[in-house]
mmCIF file of C-alpha atoms in Angstrom:
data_model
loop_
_atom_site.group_PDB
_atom_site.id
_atom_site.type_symbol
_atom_site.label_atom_id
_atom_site.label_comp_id
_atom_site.label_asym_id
_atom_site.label_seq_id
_atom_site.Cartn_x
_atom_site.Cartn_y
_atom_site.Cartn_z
ATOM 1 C CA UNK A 133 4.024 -1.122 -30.989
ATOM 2 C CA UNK A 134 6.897 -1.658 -28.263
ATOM 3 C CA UNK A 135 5.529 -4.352 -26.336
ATOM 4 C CA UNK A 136 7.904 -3.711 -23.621
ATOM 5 C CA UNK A 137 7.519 -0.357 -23.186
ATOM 6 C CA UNK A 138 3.776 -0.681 -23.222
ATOM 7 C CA UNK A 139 3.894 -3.538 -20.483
ATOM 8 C CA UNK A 140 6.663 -1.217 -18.589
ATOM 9 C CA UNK A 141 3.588 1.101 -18.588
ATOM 10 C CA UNK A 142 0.649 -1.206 -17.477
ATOM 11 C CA UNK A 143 2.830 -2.302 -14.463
ATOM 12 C CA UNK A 144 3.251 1.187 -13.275
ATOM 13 C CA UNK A 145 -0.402 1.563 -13.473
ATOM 14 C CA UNK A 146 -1.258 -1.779 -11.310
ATOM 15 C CA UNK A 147 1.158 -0.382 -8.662
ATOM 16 C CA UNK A 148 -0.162 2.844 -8.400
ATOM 17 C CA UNK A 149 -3.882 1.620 -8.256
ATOM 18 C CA UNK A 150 -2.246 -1.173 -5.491
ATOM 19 C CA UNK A 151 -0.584 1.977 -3.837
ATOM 20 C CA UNK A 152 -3.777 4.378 -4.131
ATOM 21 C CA UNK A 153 -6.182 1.869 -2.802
ATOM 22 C CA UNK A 154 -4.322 0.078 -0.125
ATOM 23 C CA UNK A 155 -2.344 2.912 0.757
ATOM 24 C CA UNK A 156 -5.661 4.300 2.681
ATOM 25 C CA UNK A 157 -6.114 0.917 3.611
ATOM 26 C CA UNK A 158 -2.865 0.676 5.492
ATOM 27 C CA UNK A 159 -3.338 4.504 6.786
ATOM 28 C CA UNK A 160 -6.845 3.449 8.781
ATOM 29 C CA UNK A 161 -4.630 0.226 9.970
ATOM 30 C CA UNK A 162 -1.415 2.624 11.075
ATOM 31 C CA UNK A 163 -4.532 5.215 13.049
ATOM 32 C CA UNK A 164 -7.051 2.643 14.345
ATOM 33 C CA UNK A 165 -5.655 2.760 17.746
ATOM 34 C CA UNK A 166 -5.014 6.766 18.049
ATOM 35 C CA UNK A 167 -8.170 7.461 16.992
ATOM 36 C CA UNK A 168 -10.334 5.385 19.081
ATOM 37 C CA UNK A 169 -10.870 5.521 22.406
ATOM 38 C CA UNK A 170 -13.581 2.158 22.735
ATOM 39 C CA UNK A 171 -13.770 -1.068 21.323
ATOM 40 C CA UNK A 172 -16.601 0.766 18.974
ATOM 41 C CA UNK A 173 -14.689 2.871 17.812
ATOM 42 C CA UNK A 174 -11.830 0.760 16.412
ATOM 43 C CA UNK A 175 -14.524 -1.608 15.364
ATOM 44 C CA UNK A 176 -16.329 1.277 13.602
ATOM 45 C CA UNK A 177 -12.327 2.598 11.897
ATOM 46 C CA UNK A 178 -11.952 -1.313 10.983
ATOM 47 C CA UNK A 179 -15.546 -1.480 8.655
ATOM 48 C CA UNK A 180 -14.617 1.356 6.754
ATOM 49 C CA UNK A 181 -12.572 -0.541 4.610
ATOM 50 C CA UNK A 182 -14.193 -3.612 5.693
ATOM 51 C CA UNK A 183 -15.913 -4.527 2.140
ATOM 52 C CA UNK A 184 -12.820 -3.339 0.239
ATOM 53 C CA UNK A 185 -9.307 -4.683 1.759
ATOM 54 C CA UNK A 186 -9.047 -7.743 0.386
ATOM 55 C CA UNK A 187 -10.450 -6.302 -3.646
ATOM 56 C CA UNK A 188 -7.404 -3.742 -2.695
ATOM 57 C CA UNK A 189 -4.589 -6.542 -2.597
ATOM 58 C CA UNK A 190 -5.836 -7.714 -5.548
ATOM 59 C CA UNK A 191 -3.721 -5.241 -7.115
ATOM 60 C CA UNK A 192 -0.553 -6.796 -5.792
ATOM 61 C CA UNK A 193 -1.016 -9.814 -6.885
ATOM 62 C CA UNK A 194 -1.830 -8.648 -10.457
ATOM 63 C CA UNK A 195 1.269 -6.674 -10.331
ATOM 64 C CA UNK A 196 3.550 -8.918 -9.139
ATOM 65 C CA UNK A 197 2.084 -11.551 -11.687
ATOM 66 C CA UNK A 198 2.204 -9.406 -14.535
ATOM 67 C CA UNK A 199 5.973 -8.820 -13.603
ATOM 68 C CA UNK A 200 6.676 -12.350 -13.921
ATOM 69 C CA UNK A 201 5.405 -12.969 -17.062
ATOM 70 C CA UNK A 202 6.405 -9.515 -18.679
ATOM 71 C CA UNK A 203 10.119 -9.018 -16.891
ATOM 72 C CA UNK A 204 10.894 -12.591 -15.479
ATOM 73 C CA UNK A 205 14.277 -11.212 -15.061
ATOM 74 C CA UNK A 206 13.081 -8.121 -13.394
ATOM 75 C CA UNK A 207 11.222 -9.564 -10.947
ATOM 76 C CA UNK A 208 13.904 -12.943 -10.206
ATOM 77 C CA UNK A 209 16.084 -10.375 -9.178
ATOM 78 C CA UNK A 210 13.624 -8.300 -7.666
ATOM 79 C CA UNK A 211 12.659 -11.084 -5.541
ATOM 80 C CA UNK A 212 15.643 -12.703 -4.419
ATOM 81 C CA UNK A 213 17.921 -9.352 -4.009
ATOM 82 C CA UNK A 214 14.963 -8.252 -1.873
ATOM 83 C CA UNK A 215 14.214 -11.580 -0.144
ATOM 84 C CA UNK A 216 14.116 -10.123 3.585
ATOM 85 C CA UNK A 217 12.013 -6.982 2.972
ATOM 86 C CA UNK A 218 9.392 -8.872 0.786
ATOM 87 C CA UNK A 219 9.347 -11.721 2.998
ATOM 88 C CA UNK A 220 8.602 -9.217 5.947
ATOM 89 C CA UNK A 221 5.722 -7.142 3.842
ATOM 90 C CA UNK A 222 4.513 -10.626 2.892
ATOM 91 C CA UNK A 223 4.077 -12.009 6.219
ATOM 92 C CA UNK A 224 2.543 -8.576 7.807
ATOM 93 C CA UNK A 225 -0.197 -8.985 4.929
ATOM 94 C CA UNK A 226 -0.827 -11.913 6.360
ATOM 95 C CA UNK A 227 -0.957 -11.723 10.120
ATOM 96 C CA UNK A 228 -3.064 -8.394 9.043
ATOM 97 C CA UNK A 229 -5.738 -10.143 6.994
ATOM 98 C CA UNK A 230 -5.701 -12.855 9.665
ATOM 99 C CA UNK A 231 -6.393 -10.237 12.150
ATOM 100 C CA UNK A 232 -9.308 -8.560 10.649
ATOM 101 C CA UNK A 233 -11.257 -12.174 10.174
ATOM 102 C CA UNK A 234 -10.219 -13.580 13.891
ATOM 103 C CA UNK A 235 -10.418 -10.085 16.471
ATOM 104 C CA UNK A 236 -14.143 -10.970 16.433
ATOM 105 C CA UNK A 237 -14.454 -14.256 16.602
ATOM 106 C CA UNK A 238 -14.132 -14.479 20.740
ATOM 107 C CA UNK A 239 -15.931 -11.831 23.195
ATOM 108 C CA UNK A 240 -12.644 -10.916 24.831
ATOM 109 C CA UNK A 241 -10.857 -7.791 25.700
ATOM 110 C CA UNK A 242 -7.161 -9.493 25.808
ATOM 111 C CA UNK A 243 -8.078 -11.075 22.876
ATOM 112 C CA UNK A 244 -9.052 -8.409 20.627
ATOM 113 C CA UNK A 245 -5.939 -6.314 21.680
ATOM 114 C CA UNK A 246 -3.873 -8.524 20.341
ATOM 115 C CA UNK A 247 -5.858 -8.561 17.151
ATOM 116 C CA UNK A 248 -5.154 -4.820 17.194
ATOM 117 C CA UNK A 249 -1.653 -5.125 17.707
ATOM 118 C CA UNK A 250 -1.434 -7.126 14.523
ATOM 119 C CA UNK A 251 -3.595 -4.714 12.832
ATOM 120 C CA UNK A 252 -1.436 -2.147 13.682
ATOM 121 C CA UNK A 253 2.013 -3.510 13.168
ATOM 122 C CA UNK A 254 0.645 -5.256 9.614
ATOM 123 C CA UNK A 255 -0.175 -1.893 8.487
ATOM 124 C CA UNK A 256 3.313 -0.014 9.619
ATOM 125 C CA UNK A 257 5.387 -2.405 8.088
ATOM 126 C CA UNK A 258 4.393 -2.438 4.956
ATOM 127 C CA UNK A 259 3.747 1.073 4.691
ATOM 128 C CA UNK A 260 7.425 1.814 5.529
ATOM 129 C CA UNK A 261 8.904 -1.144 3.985
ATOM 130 C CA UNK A 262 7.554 -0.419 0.308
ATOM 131 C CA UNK A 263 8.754 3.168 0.464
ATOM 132 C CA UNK A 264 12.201 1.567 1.205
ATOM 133 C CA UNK A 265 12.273 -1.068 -1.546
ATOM 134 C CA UNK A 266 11.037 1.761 -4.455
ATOM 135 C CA UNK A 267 13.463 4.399 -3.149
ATOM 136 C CA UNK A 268 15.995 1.128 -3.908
ATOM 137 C CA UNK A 269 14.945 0.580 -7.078
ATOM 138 C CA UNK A 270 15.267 4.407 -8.036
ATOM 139 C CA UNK A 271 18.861 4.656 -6.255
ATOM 140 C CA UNK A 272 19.883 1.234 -7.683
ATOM 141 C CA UNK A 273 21.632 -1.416 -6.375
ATOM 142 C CA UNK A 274 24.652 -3.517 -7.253
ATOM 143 C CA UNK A 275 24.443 -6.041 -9.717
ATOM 144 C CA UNK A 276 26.621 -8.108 -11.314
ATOM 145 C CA UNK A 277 26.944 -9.302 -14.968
ATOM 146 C CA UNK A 278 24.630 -12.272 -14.397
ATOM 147 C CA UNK A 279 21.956 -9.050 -12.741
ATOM 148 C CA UNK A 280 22.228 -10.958 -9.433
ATOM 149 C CA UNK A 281 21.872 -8.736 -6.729
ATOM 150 C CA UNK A 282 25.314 -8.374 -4.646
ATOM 151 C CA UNK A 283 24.164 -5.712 -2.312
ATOM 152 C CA UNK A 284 24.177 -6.402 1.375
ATOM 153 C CA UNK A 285 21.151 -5.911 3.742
ATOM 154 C CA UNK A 286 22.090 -2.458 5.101
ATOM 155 C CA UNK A 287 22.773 -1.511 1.992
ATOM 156 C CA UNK A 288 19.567 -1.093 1.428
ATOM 157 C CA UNK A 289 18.901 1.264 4.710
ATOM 158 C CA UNK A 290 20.591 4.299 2.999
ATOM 159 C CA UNK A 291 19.692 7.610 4.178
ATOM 160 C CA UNK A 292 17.066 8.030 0.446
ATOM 161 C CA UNK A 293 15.697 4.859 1.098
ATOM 162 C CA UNK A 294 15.020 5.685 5.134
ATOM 163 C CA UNK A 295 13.448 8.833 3.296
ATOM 164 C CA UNK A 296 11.631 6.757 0.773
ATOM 165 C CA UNK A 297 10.266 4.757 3.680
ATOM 166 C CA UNK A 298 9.009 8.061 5.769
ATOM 167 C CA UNK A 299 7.538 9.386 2.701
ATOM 168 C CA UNK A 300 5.318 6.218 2.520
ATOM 169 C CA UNK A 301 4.586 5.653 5.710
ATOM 170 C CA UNK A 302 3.344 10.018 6.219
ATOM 171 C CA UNK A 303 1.856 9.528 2.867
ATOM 172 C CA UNK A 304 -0.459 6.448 3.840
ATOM 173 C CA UNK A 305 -1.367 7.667 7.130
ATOM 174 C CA UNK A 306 -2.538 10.873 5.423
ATOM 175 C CA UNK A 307 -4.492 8.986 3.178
ATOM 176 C CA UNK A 308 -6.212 7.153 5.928
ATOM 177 C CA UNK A 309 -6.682 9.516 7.757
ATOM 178 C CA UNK A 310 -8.911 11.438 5.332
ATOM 179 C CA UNK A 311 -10.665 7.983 4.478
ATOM 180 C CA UNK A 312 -11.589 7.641 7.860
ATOM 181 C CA UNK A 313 -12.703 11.307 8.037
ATOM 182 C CA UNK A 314 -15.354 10.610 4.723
ATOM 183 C CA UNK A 315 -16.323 7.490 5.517
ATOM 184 C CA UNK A 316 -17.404 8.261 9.525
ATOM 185 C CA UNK A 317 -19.959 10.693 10.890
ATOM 186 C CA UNK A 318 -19.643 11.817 14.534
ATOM 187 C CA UNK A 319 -16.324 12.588 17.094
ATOM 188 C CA UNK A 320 -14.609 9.939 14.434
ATOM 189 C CA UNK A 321 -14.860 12.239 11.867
ATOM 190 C CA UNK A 322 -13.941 15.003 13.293
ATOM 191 C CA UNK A 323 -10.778 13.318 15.210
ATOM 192 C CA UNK A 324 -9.750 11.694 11.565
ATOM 193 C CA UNK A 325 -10.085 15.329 10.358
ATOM 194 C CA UNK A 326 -8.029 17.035 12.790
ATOM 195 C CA UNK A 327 -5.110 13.958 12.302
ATOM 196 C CA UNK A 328 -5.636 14.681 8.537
ATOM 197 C CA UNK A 329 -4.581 18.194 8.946
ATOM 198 C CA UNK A 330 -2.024 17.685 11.092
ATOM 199 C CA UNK A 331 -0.435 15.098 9.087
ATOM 200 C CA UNK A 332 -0.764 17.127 5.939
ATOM 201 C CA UNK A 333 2.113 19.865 6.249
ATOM 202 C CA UNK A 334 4.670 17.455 7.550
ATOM 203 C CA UNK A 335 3.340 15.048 4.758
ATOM 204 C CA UNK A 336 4.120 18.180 2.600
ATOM 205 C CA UNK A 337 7.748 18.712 3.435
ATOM 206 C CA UNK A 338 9.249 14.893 3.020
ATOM 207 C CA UNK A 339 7.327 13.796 0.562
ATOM 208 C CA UNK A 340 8.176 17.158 -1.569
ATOM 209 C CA UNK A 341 12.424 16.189 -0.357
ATOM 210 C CA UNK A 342 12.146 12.610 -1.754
ATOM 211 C CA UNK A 343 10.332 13.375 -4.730
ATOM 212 C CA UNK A 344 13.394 16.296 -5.729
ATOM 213 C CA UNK A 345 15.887 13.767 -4.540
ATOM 214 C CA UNK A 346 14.762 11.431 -6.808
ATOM 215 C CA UNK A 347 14.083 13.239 -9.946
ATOM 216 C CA UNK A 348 15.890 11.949 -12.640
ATOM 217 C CA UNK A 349 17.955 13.461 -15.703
ATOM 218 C CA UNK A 350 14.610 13.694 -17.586
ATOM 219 C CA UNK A 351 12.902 16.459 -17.083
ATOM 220 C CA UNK A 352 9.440 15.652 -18.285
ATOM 221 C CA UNK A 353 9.462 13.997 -14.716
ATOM 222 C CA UNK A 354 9.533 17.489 -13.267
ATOM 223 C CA UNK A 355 5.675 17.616 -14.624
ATOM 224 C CA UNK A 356 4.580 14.607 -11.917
ATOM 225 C CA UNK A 357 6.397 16.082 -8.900
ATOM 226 C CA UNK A 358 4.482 19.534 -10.054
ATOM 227 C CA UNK A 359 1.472 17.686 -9.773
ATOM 228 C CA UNK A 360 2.734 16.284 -6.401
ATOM 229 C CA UNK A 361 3.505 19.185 -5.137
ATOM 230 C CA UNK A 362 0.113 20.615 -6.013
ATOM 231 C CA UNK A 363 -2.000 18.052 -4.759
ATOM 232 C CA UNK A 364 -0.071 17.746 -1.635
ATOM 233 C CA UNK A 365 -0.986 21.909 -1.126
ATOM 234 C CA UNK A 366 -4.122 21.369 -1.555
ATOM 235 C CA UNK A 367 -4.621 18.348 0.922
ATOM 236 C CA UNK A 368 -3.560 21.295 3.459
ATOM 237 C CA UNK A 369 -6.180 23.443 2.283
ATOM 238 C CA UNK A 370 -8.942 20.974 1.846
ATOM 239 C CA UNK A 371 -8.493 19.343 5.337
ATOM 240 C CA UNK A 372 -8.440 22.359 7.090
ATOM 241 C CA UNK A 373 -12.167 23.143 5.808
ATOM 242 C CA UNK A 374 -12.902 19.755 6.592
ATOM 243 C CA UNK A 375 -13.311 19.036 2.509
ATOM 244 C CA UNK A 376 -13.175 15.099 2.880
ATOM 245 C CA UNK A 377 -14.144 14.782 -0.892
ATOM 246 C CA UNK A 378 -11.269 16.627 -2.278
ATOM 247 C CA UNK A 379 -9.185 15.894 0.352
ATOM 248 C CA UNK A 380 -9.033 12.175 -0.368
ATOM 249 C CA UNK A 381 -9.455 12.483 -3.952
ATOM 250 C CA UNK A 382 -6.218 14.992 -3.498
ATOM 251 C CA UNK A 383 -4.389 12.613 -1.812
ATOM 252 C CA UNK A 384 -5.082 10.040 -3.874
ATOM 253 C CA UNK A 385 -3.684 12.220 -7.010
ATOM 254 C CA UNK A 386 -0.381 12.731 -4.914
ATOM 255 C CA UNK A 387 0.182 8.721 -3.917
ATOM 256 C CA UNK A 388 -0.322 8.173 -8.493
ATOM 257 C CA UNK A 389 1.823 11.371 -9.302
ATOM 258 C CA UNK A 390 4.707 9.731 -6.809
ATOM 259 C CA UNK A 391 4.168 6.386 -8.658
ATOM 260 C CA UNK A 392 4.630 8.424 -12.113
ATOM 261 C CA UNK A 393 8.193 9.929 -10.955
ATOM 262 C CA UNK A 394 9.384 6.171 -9.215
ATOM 263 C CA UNK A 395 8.708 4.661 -12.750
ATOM 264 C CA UNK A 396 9.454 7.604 -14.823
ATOM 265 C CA UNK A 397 12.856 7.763 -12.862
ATOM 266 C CA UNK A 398 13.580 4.350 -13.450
ATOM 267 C CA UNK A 399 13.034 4.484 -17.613
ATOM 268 C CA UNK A 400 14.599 3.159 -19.117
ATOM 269 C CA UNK A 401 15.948 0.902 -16.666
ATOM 270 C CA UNK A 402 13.364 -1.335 -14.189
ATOM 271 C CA UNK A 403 16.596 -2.067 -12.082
ATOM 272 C CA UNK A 404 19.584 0.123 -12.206
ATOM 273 C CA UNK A 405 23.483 -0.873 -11.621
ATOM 274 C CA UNK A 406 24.958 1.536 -9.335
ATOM 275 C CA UNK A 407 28.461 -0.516 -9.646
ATOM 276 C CA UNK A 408 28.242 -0.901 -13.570
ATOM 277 C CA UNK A 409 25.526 0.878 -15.552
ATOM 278 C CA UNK A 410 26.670 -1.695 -18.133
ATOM 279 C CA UNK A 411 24.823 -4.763 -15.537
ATOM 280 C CA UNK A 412 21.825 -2.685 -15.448
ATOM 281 C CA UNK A 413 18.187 -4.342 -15.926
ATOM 282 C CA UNK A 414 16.142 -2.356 -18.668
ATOM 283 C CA UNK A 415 13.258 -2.716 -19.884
ATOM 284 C CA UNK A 416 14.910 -4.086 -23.400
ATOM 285 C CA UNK A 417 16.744 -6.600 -21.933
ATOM 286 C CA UNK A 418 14.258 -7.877 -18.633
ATOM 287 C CA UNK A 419 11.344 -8.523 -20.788
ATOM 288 C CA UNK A 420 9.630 -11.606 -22.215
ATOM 289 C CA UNK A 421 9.587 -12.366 -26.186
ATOM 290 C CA UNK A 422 6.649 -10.653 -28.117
ATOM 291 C CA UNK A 423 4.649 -12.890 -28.363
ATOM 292 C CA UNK A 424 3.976 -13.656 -24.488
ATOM 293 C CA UNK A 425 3.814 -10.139 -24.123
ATOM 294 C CA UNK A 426 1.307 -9.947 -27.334
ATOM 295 C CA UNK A 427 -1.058 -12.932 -25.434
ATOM 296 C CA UNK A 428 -0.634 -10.789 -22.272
ATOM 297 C CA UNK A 429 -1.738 -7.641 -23.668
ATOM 298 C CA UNK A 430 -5.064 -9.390 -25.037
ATOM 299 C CA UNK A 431 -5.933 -10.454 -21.797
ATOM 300 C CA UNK A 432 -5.389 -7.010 -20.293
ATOM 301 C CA UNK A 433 -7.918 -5.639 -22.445
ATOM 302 C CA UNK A 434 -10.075 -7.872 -21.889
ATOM 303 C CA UNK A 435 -9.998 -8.856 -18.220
ATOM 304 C CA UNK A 436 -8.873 -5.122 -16.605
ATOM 305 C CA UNK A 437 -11.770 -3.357 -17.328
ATOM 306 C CA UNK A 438 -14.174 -6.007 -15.553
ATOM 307 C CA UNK A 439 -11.773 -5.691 -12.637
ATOM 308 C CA UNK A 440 -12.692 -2.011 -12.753
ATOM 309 C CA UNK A 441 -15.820 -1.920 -13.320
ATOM 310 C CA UNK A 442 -16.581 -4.894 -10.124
ATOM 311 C CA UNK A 443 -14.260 -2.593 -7.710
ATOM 312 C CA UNK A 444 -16.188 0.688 -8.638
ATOM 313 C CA UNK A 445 -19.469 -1.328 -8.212
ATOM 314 C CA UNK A 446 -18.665 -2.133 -4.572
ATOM 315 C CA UNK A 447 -17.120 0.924 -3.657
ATOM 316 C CA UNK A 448 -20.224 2.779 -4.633
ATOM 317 C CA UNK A 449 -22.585 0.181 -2.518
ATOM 318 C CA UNK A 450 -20.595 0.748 0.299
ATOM 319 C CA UNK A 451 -20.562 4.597 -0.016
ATOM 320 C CA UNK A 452 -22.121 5.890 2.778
ATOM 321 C CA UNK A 453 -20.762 7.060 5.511
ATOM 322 C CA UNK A 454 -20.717 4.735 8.998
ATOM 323 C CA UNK A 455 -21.562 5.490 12.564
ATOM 324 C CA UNK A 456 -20.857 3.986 16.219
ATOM 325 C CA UNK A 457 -24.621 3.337 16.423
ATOM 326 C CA UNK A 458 -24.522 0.953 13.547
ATOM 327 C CA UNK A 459 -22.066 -1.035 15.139
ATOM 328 C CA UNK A 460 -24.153 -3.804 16.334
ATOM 329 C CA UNK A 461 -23.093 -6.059 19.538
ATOM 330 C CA UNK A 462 -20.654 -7.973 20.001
ATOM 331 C CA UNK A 463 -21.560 -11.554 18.994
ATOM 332 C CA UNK A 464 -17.942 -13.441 18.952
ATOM 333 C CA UNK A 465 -17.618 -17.044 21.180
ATOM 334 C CA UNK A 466 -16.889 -16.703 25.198
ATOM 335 C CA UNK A 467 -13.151 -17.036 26.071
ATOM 336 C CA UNK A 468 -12.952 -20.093 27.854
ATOM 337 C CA UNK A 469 -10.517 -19.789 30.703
ATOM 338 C CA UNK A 470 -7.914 -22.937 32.116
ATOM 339 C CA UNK A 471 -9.639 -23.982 35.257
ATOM 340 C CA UNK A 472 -7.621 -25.678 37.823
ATOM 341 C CA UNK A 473 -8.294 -29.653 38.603
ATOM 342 C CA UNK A 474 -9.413 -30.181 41.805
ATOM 343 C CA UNK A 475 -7.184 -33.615 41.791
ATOM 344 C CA UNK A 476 -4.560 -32.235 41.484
ATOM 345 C CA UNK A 477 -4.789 -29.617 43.887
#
């Protein structure tokens, strides 16, 4: 068995479950203002992925873990070329998981917007940013022999990764959007329903450019951006007659068949040279020896299905749809205001 290939493999699958599942999970982030018009309402957008945001992220971490140890080369370069992007998707993560703990914890109106703000910015930035960084890795960057990155900052911002980043960002809020619309009952559903197919045909159109653009010289890659393509057509249908089910499961297929052509691009290469094919990082040369990837792959089979069986188990508890009238009262500390010292006055 080619351990390498098979581990180049099982990292394209933790991304695209990381990109499936927290893709919606940035979309309802990116729409929870626009779509409400009351504190209950963005309360209400901000429980439907209330049990599952932080099981979602999980996927990160296991992919960027499972990098290490299978491609330490991969991802030191990875990491370090990219310092300023990843640094910025790492810290709206955090000021976004911050935000959905603390909004609640003081009966204030100032206070919560702020939350929301955070919310809302931790969910754009991201959503853009990783479009950018995998429309990099597809174009390439410039490496030298040692496979140190030597590309500059705006090198980065070309006109396919701007695209890459759009194509994310449309992508995600379409996904949210039809989340939001299966998950709610009410004027929420139906305003996440009409956003859903309004986002769809633009969704359509630059997602369908950057998936062409980056096609590769194989062809067999033509196959996922079919599927793309086809999903993506019938988002348009199914949100127009309000089919949340398909919709979403739809969309879903569309964010996994864009995750196929990124990786399928890449192959053989996890990082290309655009100065010197000959600096490239493949996945012969990136990975670990044998037998760390032989302990790794025992561990995989052992530990991955529990993951997904525990993350099917809660999304099916948490199934039903939600309402504004199950949004209890507000229940967060008083805001305690400076008062001015009569002493000193």
């Amino acid at each position: 068995m080619d351990l390498p290939l098979l581990w180049f493999a099982i990292i394209a699958f933790f991304w695209m479950g990381y990109l499936v599942l927290e893709g919606f999970d940035f979309g309802v982030g990116m729409l929870m203002r626009p779509l409400s018009k009351d504190d209950t309402d963005r309360r209400l957008v901000i429980n439907t992925i209330g049990p599952v945001w932080d099981g979602n992220e999980v996927w990160l971490i296991v992919a960027g873990a499972a990098t290490f140890a299978a491609f330490p080369e991969w991802y030191a370069t990875m990491f370090s070329g990219f310092y300023l992007p990843l640094l910025a998707i790492l810290a709206a993560l955090i000021i976004r998981g911050v935000a959905f703990e603390y909004r609640g914890k003081i009966n204030d109106d100032v206070w919560r917007a702020r939350w929301d703000w955070a919310i809302t910015i931790g969910s754009w930035v991201p959503a853009v940013l990783w479009g950018v960084a995998f429309a990099n890795f597809v174009r390439g960057v410039r490496l030298d022999a040692d496979h140190q990155m030597v590309s500059g900052f705006f090198e980065l911002l070309s006109p396919f990764a701007l695209l890459g980043g759009a194509t994310t960002a449309l992508l995600f809020a379409l996904h949210g959007a039809i989340f939001i619309s299966l998950k709610t009952d009410g004027q929420m559903r139906e305003r996440a329903g009409r956003t859903a197919a309004a986002l769809a045909g633009p969704t359509l159109v630059v997602a369908g450019g950057f998936a062409v653009w980056a096609h590769s010289a194989h062809a067999w890659t033509w196959a996922p951006v079919g599927v793309a393509a086809a999903a993506l057509v019938g988002v348009v249908v199914a949100t127009r007659a309000r089919r949340e089910g398909w919709a979403f499961t739809l969309s879903a297929l569309t964010i996994a068949a864009v995750v196929v052509v990124i990786f399928g691009s890449l192959f053989p290469n996890v990082l290309p040279a655009i100065n010197d094919p000959a600096n490239s990082l493949t996945i012969a040369n990136a990975s670990s020896t044998d037998y760390t990837l032989t302990i790794m792959t025992w561990v995989a089979a052992c530990l991955t299905p529990l993951i997904l069986a525990y993350q099917g188990w809660t999304y099916w508890v948490f199934r039903k749809r939600l309402t504004t009238s199950a949004i209890p009262a507000h229940i967060g500390l008083p805001r305690k205001h400076p008062t001015k010292d009569p002493a000193r006055s």
